[in-house]
PDB file of C-alpha atoms and ligand atoms in Angstrom:
ATOM      1  CA  UNK A  10     -55.550 -31.254 -98.720  1.00 47.00           C
ATOM      2  CA  UNK A  11     -56.413 -33.411 -95.721  1.00 51.00           C
ATOM      3  CA  UNK A  12     -59.817 -33.481 -94.107  1.00 56.00           C
ATOM      4  CA  UNK A  13     -59.958 -32.382 -90.497  1.00 59.00           C
ATOM      5  CA  UNK A  14     -60.114 -34.937 -87.707  1.00 64.00           C
ATOM      6  CA  UNK A  15     -62.425 -34.617 -84.688  1.00 71.00           C
ATOM      7  CA  UNK A  16     -60.645 -32.007 -82.533  1.00 71.00           C
ATOM      8  CA  UNK A  17     -62.023 -33.509 -79.303  1.00 79.00           C
ATOM      9  CA  UNK A  18     -60.001 -36.713 -79.786  1.00 85.00           C
ATOM     10  CA  UNK A  19     -56.257 -37.318 -79.612  1.00 91.00           C
ATOM     11  CA  UNK A  20     -54.678 -37.464 -83.047  1.00 94.00           C
ATOM     12  CA  UNK A  21     -53.076 -40.783 -83.995  1.00 95.00           C
ATOM     13  CA  UNK A  22     -49.551 -40.905 -85.359  1.00 98.00           C
ATOM     14  CA  UNK A  23     -49.376 -43.350 -88.306  1.00 98.00           C
ATOM     15  CA  UNK A  24     -48.004 -46.791 -87.374  1.00 98.00           C
ATOM     16  CA  UNK A  25     -45.148 -46.413 -89.876  1.00 98.00           C
ATOM     17  CA  UNK A  26     -44.086 -43.171 -88.189  1.00 98.00           C
ATOM     18  CA  UNK A  27     -43.926 -44.856 -84.761  1.00 98.00           C
ATOM     19  CA  UNK A  28     -42.002 -47.728 -86.329  1.00 98.00           C
ATOM     20  CA  UNK A  29     -39.511 -45.355 -87.965  1.00 98.00           C
ATOM     21  CA  UNK A  30     -38.993 -43.435 -84.704  1.00 98.00           C
ATOM     22  CA  UNK A  31     -38.335 -46.684 -82.845  1.00 97.00           C
ATOM     23  CA  UNK A  32     -35.999 -47.921 -85.555  1.00 95.00           C
ATOM     24  CA  UNK A  33     -33.713 -44.881 -85.987  1.00 97.00           C
ATOM     25  CA  UNK A  34     -30.508 -44.385 -83.977  1.00 98.00           C
ATOM     26  CA  UNK A  35     -29.387 -40.847 -84.725  1.00 98.00           C
ATOM     27  CA  UNK A  36     -32.199 -38.789 -86.284  1.00 98.00           C
ATOM     28  CA  UNK A  37     -31.712 -35.207 -87.448  1.00 98.00           C
ATOM     29  CA  UNK A  38     -34.714 -33.120 -86.346  1.00 98.00           C
ATOM     30  CA  UNK A  39     -35.177 -29.857 -88.257  1.00 98.00           C
ATOM     31  CA  UNK A  40     -37.351 -26.900 -87.225  1.00 98.00           C
ATOM     32  CA  UNK A  41     -38.302 -24.247 -89.795  1.00 98.00           C
ATOM     33  CA  UNK A  42     -36.179 -21.151 -90.407  1.00 95.00           C
ATOM     34  CA  UNK A  43     -37.043 -17.949 -88.520  1.00 94.00           C
ATOM     35  CA  UNK A  44     -38.342 -20.291 -85.810  1.00 97.00           C
ATOM     36  CA  UNK A  45     -41.291 -19.426 -83.570  1.00 96.00           C
ATOM     37  CA  UNK A  46     -42.360 -20.923 -80.258  1.00 98.00           C
ATOM     38  CA  UNK A  47     -44.089 -23.884 -81.880  1.00 98.00           C
ATOM     39  CA  UNK A  48     -41.108 -24.709 -84.087  1.00 98.00           C
ATOM     40  CA  UNK A  49     -38.630 -24.622 -81.181  1.00 98.00           C
ATOM     41  CA  UNK A  50     -41.044 -26.149 -78.644  1.00 98.00           C
ATOM     42  CA  UNK A  51     -41.832 -29.052 -80.996  1.00 98.00           C
ATOM     43  CA  UNK A  52     -38.182 -29.550 -81.966  1.00 98.00           C
ATOM     44  CA  UNK A  53     -37.117 -29.743 -78.315  1.00 98.00           C
ATOM     45  CA  UNK A  54     -40.093 -31.877 -77.256  1.00 98.00           C
ATOM     46  CA  UNK A  55     -39.349 -34.438 -79.972  1.00 98.00           C
ATOM     47  CA  UNK A  56     -35.656 -34.322 -79.061  1.00 98.00           C
ATOM     48  CA  UNK A  57     -36.441 -35.035 -75.387  1.00 98.00           C
ATOM     49  CA  UNK A  58     -38.774 -37.904 -76.344  1.00 98.00           C
ATOM     50  CA  UNK A  59     -36.311 -39.565 -78.709  1.00 98.00           C
ATOM     51  CA  UNK A  60     -33.574 -39.182 -76.132  1.00 97.00           C
ATOM     52  CA  UNK A  61     -35.859 -40.946 -73.676  1.00 97.00           C
ATOM     53  CA  UNK A  62     -36.214 -43.787 -76.207  1.00 97.00           C
ATOM     54  CA  UNK A  63     -32.427 -44.211 -76.144  1.00 97.00           C
ATOM     55  CA  UNK A  64     -31.747 -42.344 -79.395  1.00 98.00           C
ATOM     56  CA  UNK A  65     -29.093 -39.719 -80.046  1.00 98.00           C
ATOM     57  CA  UNK A  66     -31.073 -36.980 -81.824  1.00 98.00           C
ATOM     58  CA  UNK A  67     -29.402 -33.963 -83.455  1.00 98.00           C
ATOM     59  CA  UNK A  68     -31.526 -30.815 -83.131  1.00 98.00           C
ATOM     60  CA  UNK A  69     -31.138 -28.273 -85.908  1.00 98.00           C
ATOM     61  CA  UNK A  70     -32.472 -24.983 -87.208  1.00 98.00           C
ATOM     62  CA  UNK A  71     -30.952 -22.639 -89.796  1.00 98.00           C
ATOM     63  CA  UNK A  72     -31.624 -19.603 -87.567  1.00 97.00           C
ATOM     64  CA  UNK A  73     -30.943 -19.523 -83.817  1.00 96.00           C
ATOM     65  CA  UNK A  74     -33.884 -19.553 -81.399  1.00 96.00           C
ATOM     66  CA  UNK A  75     -34.992 -16.007 -80.497  1.00 93.00           C
ATOM     67  CA  UNK A  76     -33.886 -14.789 -77.057  1.00 92.00           C
ATOM     68  CA  UNK A  77     -37.454 -15.198 -75.753  1.00 94.00           C
ATOM     69  CA  UNK A  78     -37.222 -18.984 -76.257  1.00 97.00           C
ATOM     70  CA  UNK A  79     -33.768 -19.611 -74.808  1.00 97.00           C
ATOM     71  CA  UNK A  80     -35.279 -20.456 -71.418  1.00 98.00           C
ATOM     72  CA  UNK A  81     -36.542 -23.710 -72.925  1.00 98.00           C
ATOM     73  CA  UNK A  82     -34.681 -26.788 -71.667  1.00 98.00           C
ATOM     74  CA  UNK A  83     -32.358 -28.069 -74.382  1.00 98.00           C
ATOM     75  CA  UNK A  84     -32.397 -24.881 -76.502  1.00 98.00           C
ATOM     76  CA  UNK A  85     -28.607 -24.586 -76.108  1.00 97.00           C
ATOM     77  CA  UNK A  86     -28.269 -27.890 -77.977  1.00 97.00           C
ATOM     78  CA  UNK A  87     -29.813 -26.547 -81.199  1.00 98.00           C
ATOM     79  CA  UNK A  88     -27.194 -26.286 -83.935  1.00 98.00           C
ATOM     80  CA  UNK A  89     -27.086 -24.767 -87.424  1.00 97.00           C
ATOM     81  CA  UNK A  90     -24.139 -26.863 -88.586  1.00 96.00           C
ATOM     82  CA  UNK A  91     -24.840 -30.570 -89.010  1.00 95.00           C
ATOM     83  CA  UNK A  92     -22.068 -31.413 -91.480  1.00 91.00           C
ATOM     84  CA  UNK A  93     -20.065 -33.438 -88.944  1.00 90.00           C
ATOM     85  CA  UNK A  94     -22.936 -35.682 -87.909  1.00 93.00           C
ATOM     86  CA  UNK A  95     -23.688 -39.004 -89.553  1.00 94.00           C
ATOM     87  CA  UNK A  96     -27.467 -39.212 -89.180  1.00 97.00           C
ATOM     88  CA  UNK A  97     -29.810 -42.018 -90.242  1.00 96.00           C
ATOM     89  CA  UNK A  98     -33.160 -40.229 -90.515  1.00 98.00           C
ATOM     90  CA  UNK A  99     -34.526 -36.715 -91.073  1.00 98.00           C
ATOM     91  CA  UNK A 100     -37.596 -35.394 -89.252  1.00 98.00           C
ATOM     92  CA  UNK A 101     -39.035 -32.008 -90.290  1.00 98.00           C
ATOM     93  CA  UNK A 102     -41.277 -30.362 -87.689  1.00 98.00           C
ATOM     94  CA  UNK A 103     -43.828 -27.541 -88.132  1.00 98.00           C
ATOM     95  CA  UNK A 104     -42.686 -27.135 -91.772  1.00 98.00           C
ATOM     96  CA  UNK A 105     -45.177 -27.133 -94.628  1.00 96.00           C
ATOM     97  CA  UNK A 106     -42.686 -27.490 -97.492  1.00 96.00           C
ATOM     98  CA  UNK A 107     -39.008 -28.455 -97.894  1.00 96.00           C
ATOM     99  CA  UNK A 108     -37.789 -24.854 -98.339  1.00 95.00           C
ATOM    100  CA  UNK A 109     -38.758 -24.217 -94.706  1.00 96.00           C
ATOM    101  CA  UNK A 110     -35.850 -26.438 -93.604  1.00 97.00           C
ATOM    102  CA  UNK A 111     -33.512 -23.844 -95.140  1.00 96.00           C
ATOM    103  CA  UNK A 112     -29.812 -24.647 -95.311  1.00 96.00           C
ATOM    104  CA  UNK A 113     -30.005 -27.531 -92.801  1.00 97.00           C
ATOM    105  CA  UNK A 114     -31.422 -29.973 -95.334  1.00 96.00           C
ATOM    106  CA  UNK A 115     -28.681 -30.934 -97.767  1.00 93.00           C
ATOM    107  CA  UNK A 116     -30.258 -32.515-100.876  1.00 90.00           C
ATOM    108  CA  UNK A 117     -26.954 -34.215-101.759  1.00 89.00           C
ATOM    109  CA  UNK A 118     -26.088 -35.523 -98.316  1.00 90.00           C
ATOM    110  CA  UNK A 119     -29.593 -36.294 -97.073  1.00 93.00           C
ATOM    111  CA  UNK A 120     -31.531 -37.483-100.112  1.00 91.00           C
ATOM    112  CA  UNK A 121     -31.129 -41.199 -99.426  1.00 94.00           C
ATOM    113  CA  UNK A 122     -32.299 -40.981 -95.816  1.00 96.00           C
ATOM    114  CA  UNK A 123     -35.907 -41.507 -94.719  1.00 97.00           C
ATOM    115  CA  UNK A 124     -37.665 -38.130 -94.387  1.00 98.00           C
ATOM    116  CA  UNK A 125     -40.491 -37.853 -91.828  1.00 98.00           C
ATOM    117  CA  UNK A 126     -42.810 -34.844 -91.682  1.00 98.00           C
ATOM    118  CA  UNK A 127     -44.752 -33.847 -88.545  1.00 98.00           C
ATOM    119  CA  UNK A 128     -46.838 -30.711 -89.078  1.00 98.00           C
ATOM    120  CA  UNK A 129     -50.223 -29.028 -88.635  1.00 97.00           C
ATOM    121  CA  UNK A 130     -50.316 -26.629 -91.614  1.00 96.00           C
ATOM    122  CA  UNK A 131     -53.249 -27.239 -93.955  1.00 94.00           C
ATOM    123  CA  UNK A 132     -50.990 -26.296 -96.892  1.00 94.00           C
ATOM    124  CA  UNK A 133     -48.420 -29.025 -96.113  1.00 97.00           C
ATOM    125  CA  UNK A 134     -47.243 -30.477 -99.425  1.00 97.00           C
ATOM    126  CA  UNK A 135     -46.449 -33.943 -97.924  1.00 97.00           C
ATOM    127  CA  UNK A 136     -42.771 -33.827 -98.876  1.00 97.00           C
ATOM    128  CA  UNK A 137     -41.669 -36.795 -96.739  1.00 97.00           C
ATOM    129  CA  UNK A 138     -41.827 -40.546 -97.183  1.00 97.00           C
ATOM    130  CA  UNK A 139     -43.990 -40.529 -94.060  1.00 98.00           C
ATOM    131  CA  UNK A 140     -46.219 -37.494 -93.521  1.00 98.00           C
ATOM    132  CA  UNK A 141     -48.173 -36.955 -90.328  1.00 98.00           C
ATOM    133  CA  UNK A 142     -50.196 -33.775 -90.874  1.00 98.00           C
ATOM    134  CA  UNK A 143     -53.051 -32.724 -88.567  1.00 97.00           C
ATOM    135  CA  UNK A 144     -54.517 -29.366 -89.647  1.00 95.00           C
ATOM    136  CA  UNK A 145     -57.193 -29.466 -86.919  1.00 94.00           C
ATOM    137  CA  UNK A 146     -54.580 -29.171 -84.172  1.00 96.00           C
ATOM    138  CA  UNK A 147     -53.656 -25.764 -82.795  1.00 97.00           C
ATOM    139  CA  UNK A 148     -49.910 -26.442 -82.809  1.00 98.00           C
ATOM    140  CA  UNK A 149     -47.370 -29.032 -83.850  1.00 98.00           C
ATOM    141  CA  UNK A 150     -46.556 -29.134 -80.122  1.00 98.00           C
ATOM    142  CA  UNK A 151     -50.086 -30.468 -79.557  1.00 98.00           C
ATOM    143  CA  UNK A 152     -49.242 -33.349 -81.917  1.00 98.00           C
ATOM    144  CA  UNK A 153     -46.107 -33.933 -79.835  1.00 98.00           C
ATOM    145  CA  UNK A 154     -48.361 -34.430 -76.810  1.00 98.00           C
ATOM    146  CA  UNK A 155     -50.379 -37.034 -78.724  1.00 98.00           C
ATOM    147  CA  UNK A 156     -47.116 -38.626 -79.862  1.00 98.00           C
ATOM    148  CA  UNK A 157     -46.018 -38.946 -76.215  1.00 98.00           C
ATOM    149  CA  UNK A 158     -49.316 -40.722 -75.478  1.00 97.00           C
ATOM    150  CA  UNK A 159     -48.809 -43.065 -78.447  1.00 97.00           C
ATOM    151  CA  UNK A 160     -45.198 -43.819 -77.456  1.00 97.00           C
ATOM    152  CA  UNK A 161     -46.178 -44.196 -73.784  1.00 96.00           C
ATOM    153  CA  UNK A 162     -43.606 -41.602 -72.725  1.00 97.00           C
ATOM    154  CA  UNK A 163     -44.119 -40.016 -69.323  1.00 97.00           C
ATOM    155  CA  UNK A 164     -44.314 -36.220 -69.565  1.00 98.00           C
ATOM    156  CA  UNK A 165     -41.867 -34.565 -67.180  1.00 98.00           C
ATOM    157  CA  UNK A 166     -41.494 -30.834 -66.482  1.00 98.00           C
ATOM    158  CA  UNK A 167     -39.029 -30.205 -69.329  1.00 98.00           C
ATOM    159  CA  UNK A 168     -41.181 -31.965 -71.907  1.00 98.00           C
ATOM    160  CA  UNK A 169     -44.331 -30.252 -70.621  1.00 98.00           C
ATOM    161  CA  UNK A 170     -42.668 -26.819 -70.787  1.00 98.00           C
ATOM    162  CA  UNK A 171     -41.616 -27.293 -74.415  1.00 98.00           C
ATOM    163  CA  UNK A 172     -45.054 -28.559 -75.469  1.00 98.00           C
ATOM    164  CA  UNK A 173     -46.980 -25.853 -73.627  1.00 98.00           C
ATOM    165  CA  UNK A 174     -44.755 -23.122 -75.090  1.00 98.00           C
ATOM    166  CA  UNK A 175     -45.598 -24.282 -78.611  1.00 98.00           C
ATOM    167  CA  UNK A 176     -49.313 -24.322 -77.836  1.00 98.00           C
ATOM    168  CA  UNK A 177     -49.322 -20.955 -76.037  1.00 98.00           C
ATOM    169  CA  UNK A 178     -47.411 -19.149 -78.786  1.00 98.00           C
ATOM    170  CA  UNK A 179     -49.256 -20.628 -81.796  1.00 97.00           C
ATOM    171  CA  UNK A 180     -52.635 -19.795 -80.188  1.00 97.00           C
ATOM    172  CA  UNK A 181     -51.369 -16.340 -79.053  1.00 96.00           C
ATOM    173  CA  UNK A 182     -52.331 -17.214 -75.509  1.00 98.00           C
ATOM    174  CA  UNK A 183     -55.365 -19.406 -76.379  1.00 98.00           C
ATOM    175  CA  UNK A 184     -57.054 -16.708 -78.491  1.00 96.00           C
ATOM    176  CA  UNK A 185     -57.188 -18.368 -81.930  1.00 94.00           C
ATOM    177  CA  UNK A 186     -60.281 -20.134 -83.246  1.00 92.00           C
ATOM    178  CA  UNK A 187     -58.562 -23.554 -83.104  1.00 94.00           C
ATOM    179  CA  UNK A 188     -58.349 -23.294 -79.298  1.00 96.00           C
ATOM    180  CA  UNK A 189     -60.660 -26.219 -78.559  1.00 95.00           C
ATOM    181  CA  UNK A 190     -61.638 -27.708 -75.199  1.00 95.00           C
ATOM    182  CA  UNK A 191     -59.055 -30.396 -75.868  1.00 96.00           C
ATOM    183  CA  UNK A 192     -56.326 -27.753 -76.296  1.00 97.00           C
ATOM    184  CA  UNK A 193     -57.199 -26.438 -72.825  1.00 97.00           C
ATOM    185  CA  UNK A 194     -57.368 -29.996 -71.429  1.00 96.00           C
ATOM    186  CA  UNK A 195     -53.865 -30.676 -72.735  1.00 97.00           C
ATOM    187  CA  UNK A 196     -52.632 -27.344 -71.371  1.00 98.00           C
ATOM    188  CA  UNK A 197     -54.025 -28.282 -67.944  1.00 97.00           C
ATOM    189  CA  UNK A 198     -52.350 -31.695 -68.121  1.00 97.00           C
ATOM    190  CA  UNK A 199     -49.037 -30.045 -69.030  1.00 98.00           C
ATOM    191  CA  UNK A 200     -49.382 -27.695 -66.057  1.00 98.00           C
ATOM    192  CA  UNK A 201     -50.068 -30.719 -63.829  1.00 98.00           C
ATOM    193  CA  UNK A 202     -46.867 -32.215 -65.221  1.00 98.00           C
ATOM    194  CA  UNK A 203     -44.938 -29.165 -64.021  1.00 98.00           C
ATOM    195  CA  UNK A 204     -45.036 -26.564 -66.829  1.00 98.00           C
ATOM    196  CA  UNK A 205     -45.533 -22.983 -65.614  1.00 98.00           C
ATOM    197  CA  UNK A 206     -48.103 -21.231 -67.814  1.00 98.00           C
ATOM    198  CA  UNK A 207     -47.282 -17.922 -66.166  1.00 98.00           C
ATOM    199  CA  UNK A 208     -43.545 -18.233 -66.817  1.00 98.00           C
ATOM    200  CA  UNK A 209     -44.163 -19.204 -70.454  1.00 98.00           C
ATOM    201  CA  UNK A 210     -46.536 -16.244 -70.951  1.00 98.00           C
ATOM    202  CA  UNK A 211     -44.039 -13.840 -69.363  1.00 98.00           C
ATOM    203  CA  UNK A 212     -41.089 -15.100 -71.413  1.00 97.00           C
ATOM    204  CA  UNK A 213     -42.891 -15.245 -74.756  1.00 97.00           C
ATOM    205  CA  UNK A 214     -46.077 -13.232 -75.333  1.00 96.00           C
ATOM    206  CA  UNK A 215     -45.439 -10.610 -72.624  1.00 95.00           C
ATOM    207  CA  UNK A 216     -41.801  -9.839 -73.494  1.00 93.00           C
ATOM    208  CA  UNK A 217     -40.633  -7.535 -76.270  1.00 92.00           C
ATOM    209  CA  UNK A 218     -37.448  -5.585 -76.861  1.00 92.00           C
ATOM    210  CA  UNK A 219     -37.625  -1.795 -76.890  1.00 95.00           C
ATOM    211  CA  UNK A 220     -36.522  -1.975 -80.539  1.00 96.00           C
ATOM    212  CA  UNK A 221     -39.598  -4.038 -81.366  1.00 95.00           C
ATOM    213  CA  UNK A 222     -41.871  -1.460 -79.748  1.00 96.00           C
ATOM    214  CA  UNK A 223     -40.164   1.264 -81.807  1.00 97.00           C
ATOM    215  CA  UNK A 224     -40.598  -0.746 -85.015  1.00 98.00           C
ATOM    216  CA  UNK A 225     -44.279  -1.206 -84.205  1.00 97.00           C
ATOM    217  CA  UNK A 226     -44.520   2.574 -83.852  1.00 97.00           C
ATOM    218  CA  UNK A 227     -42.941   3.204 -87.235  1.00 97.00           C
ATOM    219  CA  UNK A 228     -44.964   0.495 -88.973  1.00 98.00           C
ATOM    220  CA  UNK A 229     -48.242   1.667 -87.420  1.00 98.00           C
ATOM    221  CA  UNK A 230     -47.739   5.059 -89.064  1.00 98.00           C
ATOM    222  CA  UNK A 231     -48.048   3.308 -92.442  1.00 98.00           C
ATOM    223  CA  UNK A 232     -51.317   1.520 -91.747  1.00 98.00           C
ATOM    224  CA  UNK A 233     -53.993   1.728 -94.450  1.00 98.00           C
ATOM    225  CA  UNK A 234     -57.381   0.179 -95.070  1.00 98.00           C
ATOM    226  CA  UNK A 235     -58.906  -0.898 -98.386  1.00 97.00           C
ATOM    227  CA  UNK A 236     -62.134  -2.893 -98.902  1.00 97.00           C
ATOM    228  CA  UNK A 237     -61.856  -5.092 -95.803  1.00 97.00           C
ATOM    229  CA  UNK A 238     -58.083  -5.452 -95.858  1.00 98.00           C
ATOM    230  CA  UNK A 239     -55.910  -3.574 -93.368  1.00 98.00           C
ATOM    231  CA  UNK A 240     -52.188  -3.400 -94.062  1.00 98.00           C
ATOM    232  CA  UNK A 241     -48.915  -1.978 -92.782  1.00 98.00           C
ATOM    233  CA  UNK A 242     -45.374  -1.814 -94.111  1.00 98.00           C
ATOM    234  CA  UNK A 243     -42.020  -2.503 -92.490  1.00 98.00           C
ATOM    235  CA  UNK A 244     -39.364  -1.339 -94.955  1.00 97.00           C
ATOM    236  CA  UNK A 245     -35.584  -1.656 -94.700  1.00 97.00           C
ATOM    237  CA  UNK A 246     -35.307   2.121 -94.193  1.00 96.00           C
ATOM    238  CA  UNK A 247     -37.694   1.977 -91.235  1.00 96.00           C
ATOM    239  CA  UNK A 248     -35.415  -0.494 -89.458  1.00 97.00           C
ATOM    240  CA  UNK A 249     -32.348   1.769 -89.580  1.00 95.00           C
ATOM    241  CA  UNK A 250     -30.933   2.064 -86.070  1.00 95.00           C
ATOM    242  CA  UNK A 251     -33.013  -0.851 -84.804  1.00 95.00           C
ATOM    243  CA  UNK A 252     -30.372  -3.580 -84.693  1.00 89.00           C
ATOM    244  CA  UNK A 253     -31.300  -7.214 -84.260  1.00 85.00           C
ATOM    245  CA  UNK A 254     -34.889  -6.868 -85.352  1.00 91.00           C
ATOM    246  CA  UNK A 255     -36.505  -7.800 -88.660  1.00 93.00           C
ATOM    247  CA  UNK A 256     -40.218  -8.499 -88.148  1.00 94.00           C
ATOM    248  CA  UNK A 257     -42.741  -6.453 -86.167  1.00 95.00           C
ATOM    249  CA  UNK A 258     -43.875  -9.650 -84.363  1.00 92.00           C
ATOM    250  CA  UNK A 259     -47.537  -9.590 -83.381  1.00 94.00           C
ATOM    251  CA  UNK A 260     -48.436  -6.549 -85.472  1.00 97.00           C
ATOM    252  CA  UNK A 261     -50.552  -8.380 -88.064  1.00 98.00           C
ATOM    253  CA  UNK A 262     -52.852  -9.824 -85.396  1.00 96.00           C
ATOM    254  CA  UNK A 263     -53.055  -6.432 -83.695  1.00 97.00           C
ATOM    255  CA  UNK A 264     -54.172  -4.466 -86.785  1.00 98.00           C
ATOM    256  CA  UNK A 265     -56.693  -7.196 -87.646  1.00 98.00           C
ATOM    257  CA  UNK A 266     -58.407  -6.044 -84.452  1.00 97.00           C
ATOM    258  CA  UNK A 267     -59.904  -3.083 -86.375  1.00 98.00           C
ATOM    259  CA  UNK A 268     -63.689  -3.689 -86.490  1.00 97.00           C
ATOM    260  CA  UNK A 269     -63.747  -2.985 -90.214  1.00 96.00           C
ATOM    261  CA  UNK A 270     -61.013  -5.485 -91.100  1.00 98.00           C
ATOM    262  CA  UNK A 271     -61.604  -8.991 -92.417  1.00 98.00           C
ATOM    263  CA  UNK A 272     -57.996  -9.653 -93.305  1.00 98.00           C
ATOM    264  CA  UNK A 273     -54.669  -8.061 -92.427  1.00 98.00           C
ATOM    265  CA  UNK A 274     -51.224  -8.117 -93.975  1.00 98.00           C
ATOM    266  CA  UNK A 275     -47.873  -6.733 -92.881  1.00 98.00           C
ATOM    267  CA  UNK A 276     -45.175  -6.372 -95.553  1.00 98.00           C
ATOM    268  CA  UNK A 277     -41.604  -6.809 -94.334  1.00 98.00           C
ATOM    269  CA  UNK A 278     -38.988  -5.735 -96.860  1.00 98.00           C
ATOM    270  CA  UNK A 279     -35.880  -7.974 -96.738  1.00 97.00           C
ATOM    271  CA  UNK A 280     -32.471  -7.449 -98.377  1.00 95.00           C
ATOM    272  CA  UNK A 281     -31.971  -8.574-101.998  1.00 96.00           C
ATOM    273  CA  UNK A 282     -35.433  -7.490-103.148  1.00 96.00           C
ATOM    274  CA  UNK A 283     -37.497  -9.924-101.146  1.00 97.00           C
ATOM    275  CA  UNK A 284     -40.679  -9.143 -99.285  1.00 98.00           C
ATOM    276  CA  UNK A 285     -42.131 -11.280 -96.527  1.00 97.00           C
ATOM    277  CA  UNK A 286     -45.907 -11.046 -96.230  1.00 98.00           C
ATOM    278  CA  UNK A 287     -47.632 -12.021 -93.002  1.00 97.00           C
ATOM    279  CA  UNK A 288     -51.408 -12.632 -93.270  1.00 98.00           C
ATOM    280  CA  UNK A 289     -54.101 -12.910 -90.615  1.00 97.00           C
ATOM    281  CA  UNK A 290     -57.860 -13.118 -91.117  1.00 97.00           C
ATOM    282  CA  UNK A 291     -61.111 -13.368 -89.215  1.00 96.00           C
ATOM    283  CA  UNK A 292     -63.069 -16.663 -89.095  1.00 94.00           C
ATOM    284  CA  UNK A 293     -64.891 -17.311 -92.376  1.00 93.00           C
ATOM    285  CA  UNK A 294     -61.918 -16.324 -94.525  1.00 95.00           C
ATOM    286  CA  UNK A 295     -59.298 -18.624 -96.027  1.00 94.00           C
ATOM    287  CA  UNK A 296     -56.010 -16.870 -96.568  1.00 96.00           C
ATOM    288  CA  UNK A 297     -53.999 -20.104 -96.634  1.00 95.00           C
ATOM    289  CA  UNK A 298     -55.034 -20.447-100.293  1.00 95.00           C
ATOM    290  CA  UNK A 299     -53.884 -16.916-101.104  1.00 96.00           C
ATOM    291  CA  UNK A 300     -50.521 -17.566 -99.411  1.00 97.00           C
ATOM    292  CA  UNK A 301     -50.140 -20.957-101.095  1.00 96.00           C
ATOM    293  CA  UNK A 302     -50.859 -19.492-104.547  1.00 97.00           C
ATOM    294  CA  UNK A 303     -48.062 -16.970-103.903  1.00 97.00           C
ATOM    295  CA  UNK A 304     -45.549 -19.684-102.982  1.00 96.00           C
ATOM    296  CA  UNK A 305     -46.113 -19.705 -99.216  1.00 95.00           C
ATOM    297  CA  UNK A 306     -48.463 -21.514 -96.889  1.00 94.00           C
ATOM    298  CA  UNK A 307     -50.036 -21.651 -93.461  1.00 93.00           C
ATOM    299  CA  UNK A 308     -53.446 -21.946 -91.860  1.00 91.00           C
ATOM    300  CA  UNK A 309     -56.876 -20.673 -92.980  1.00 94.00           C
ATOM    301  CA  UNK A 310     -56.594 -17.654 -90.654  1.00 95.00           C
ATOM    302  CA  UNK A 311     -52.807 -17.233 -90.327  1.00 94.00           C
ATOM    303  CA  UNK A 312     -50.488 -17.654 -93.280  1.00 96.00           C
ATOM    304  CA  UNK A 313     -47.576 -16.075 -95.068  1.00 96.00           C
ATOM    305  CA  UNK A 314     -45.275 -16.021 -98.066  1.00 97.00           C
ATOM    306  CA  UNK A 315     -41.997 -14.503 -99.237  1.00 97.00           C
ATOM    307  CA  UNK A 316     -41.918 -13.025-102.752  1.00 98.00           C
ATOM    308  CA  UNK A 317     -39.028 -11.706-104.839  1.00 98.00           C
ATOM    309  CA  UNK A 318     -39.476  -8.261-106.330  1.00 97.00           C
ATOM    310  CA  UNK A 319     -39.857  -4.606-105.450  1.00 97.00           C
ATOM    311  CA  UNK A 320     -41.944  -3.597-102.461  1.00 97.00           C
ATOM    312  CA  UNK A 321     -44.528  -1.379-104.276  1.00 97.00           C
ATOM    313  CA  UNK A 322     -45.311  -4.025-106.932  1.00 98.00           C
ATOM    314  CA  UNK A 323     -45.546  -6.826-104.387  1.00 98.00           C
ATOM    315  CA  UNK A 324     -47.888  -4.783-102.217  1.00 98.00           C
ATOM    316  CA  UNK A 325     -50.126  -4.157-105.200  1.00 98.00           C
ATOM    317  CA  UNK A 326     -50.178  -7.835-106.195  1.00 98.00           C
ATOM    318  CA  UNK A 327     -50.801  -9.176-102.686  1.00 98.00           C
ATOM    319  CA  UNK A 328     -53.438  -6.588-101.808  1.00 98.00           C
ATOM    320  CA  UNK A 329     -55.368  -7.324-105.003  1.00 98.00           C
ATOM    321  CA  UNK A 330     -55.405 -11.067-104.159  1.00 97.00           C
ATOM    322  CA  UNK A 331     -56.471 -10.454-100.573  1.00 97.00           C
ATOM    323  CA  UNK A 332     -59.196  -7.985-101.522  1.00 97.00           C
ATOM    324  CA  UNK A 333     -60.495 -10.464-104.089  1.00 97.00           C
ATOM    325  CA  UNK A 334     -60.582 -13.174-101.398  1.00 96.00           C
ATOM    326  CA  UNK A 335     -62.348 -10.949 -98.876  1.00 96.00           C
ATOM    327  CA  UNK A 336     -64.929  -9.692-101.411  1.00 95.00           C
ATOM    328  CA  UNK A 337     -65.744 -13.233-102.547  1.00 94.00           C
ATOM    329  CA  UNK A 338     -66.224 -14.653 -99.035  1.00 88.00           C
TER     330      UNK A 338
HETATM  331 MN1   MN B  17     -47.077 -24.171 -85.670  1.00 75.93          MN
END
């Protein structure tokens, strides 16, 4: 794992990454599946920048952007079908391992192309030929800002809006412990460049569907606490009648707010006996290692994994690992 760089300084993209970006003609940029604001914001920001450099980037994600992110300029250009495009380079953004690219990455079709990785997850497995990973940054979108500086690209309103959205959503409105003075400096610069912080907050963190509120209600009824770990369950049965919603977004951070809790997990049961586990923890913990050991990844205080098996057994396994982590810290 990489050592952290000084968070008060801009991060430096490797020279070979800048060279590769200048050299390509039609890169395929891939954001991770079940995309969040940082994935989509970074995807679009990089797309805008490469377009500005005279490239013809293809923007792709296995899953469509959530409705709350469709206000972002360029989001209508994101595709989930890239078979008809002859591309000459692959760039994975905000993805810590190749499975995060989902169905977009075609090992047969794409294996001979240069693969570039731009990400801020401490658990990144460096799966590209060129890997630019900065775990001290609050968002991949923050790295995109530093990339604009390195490429000498002027930041217009569209670019600023995409970058600020990634930073706002990954820091949950500048609340996470990686919200440094530099993060706020960049946010101010992006506002100067025309991004509306208020509009981004309203569209993303302050907007939920009624179905999501109902799912929160059902999941909150399941909340339990055991030796420092607070947890809730979102089963398939609980989502009956709540169309178009899978995850109780934001719930893990909310239940971690219990004074007694050091770590939190929400279990989301998926079809075909899979369970998605979303982890959050208070400073001093490291749940990235727990997630990584279970086949997932993330950040020291925000991580996740998806495990195959039955819900009760997976809950038991994951809770035992988390409790062990909390008791040993
Ligand atoms: Mn991110």
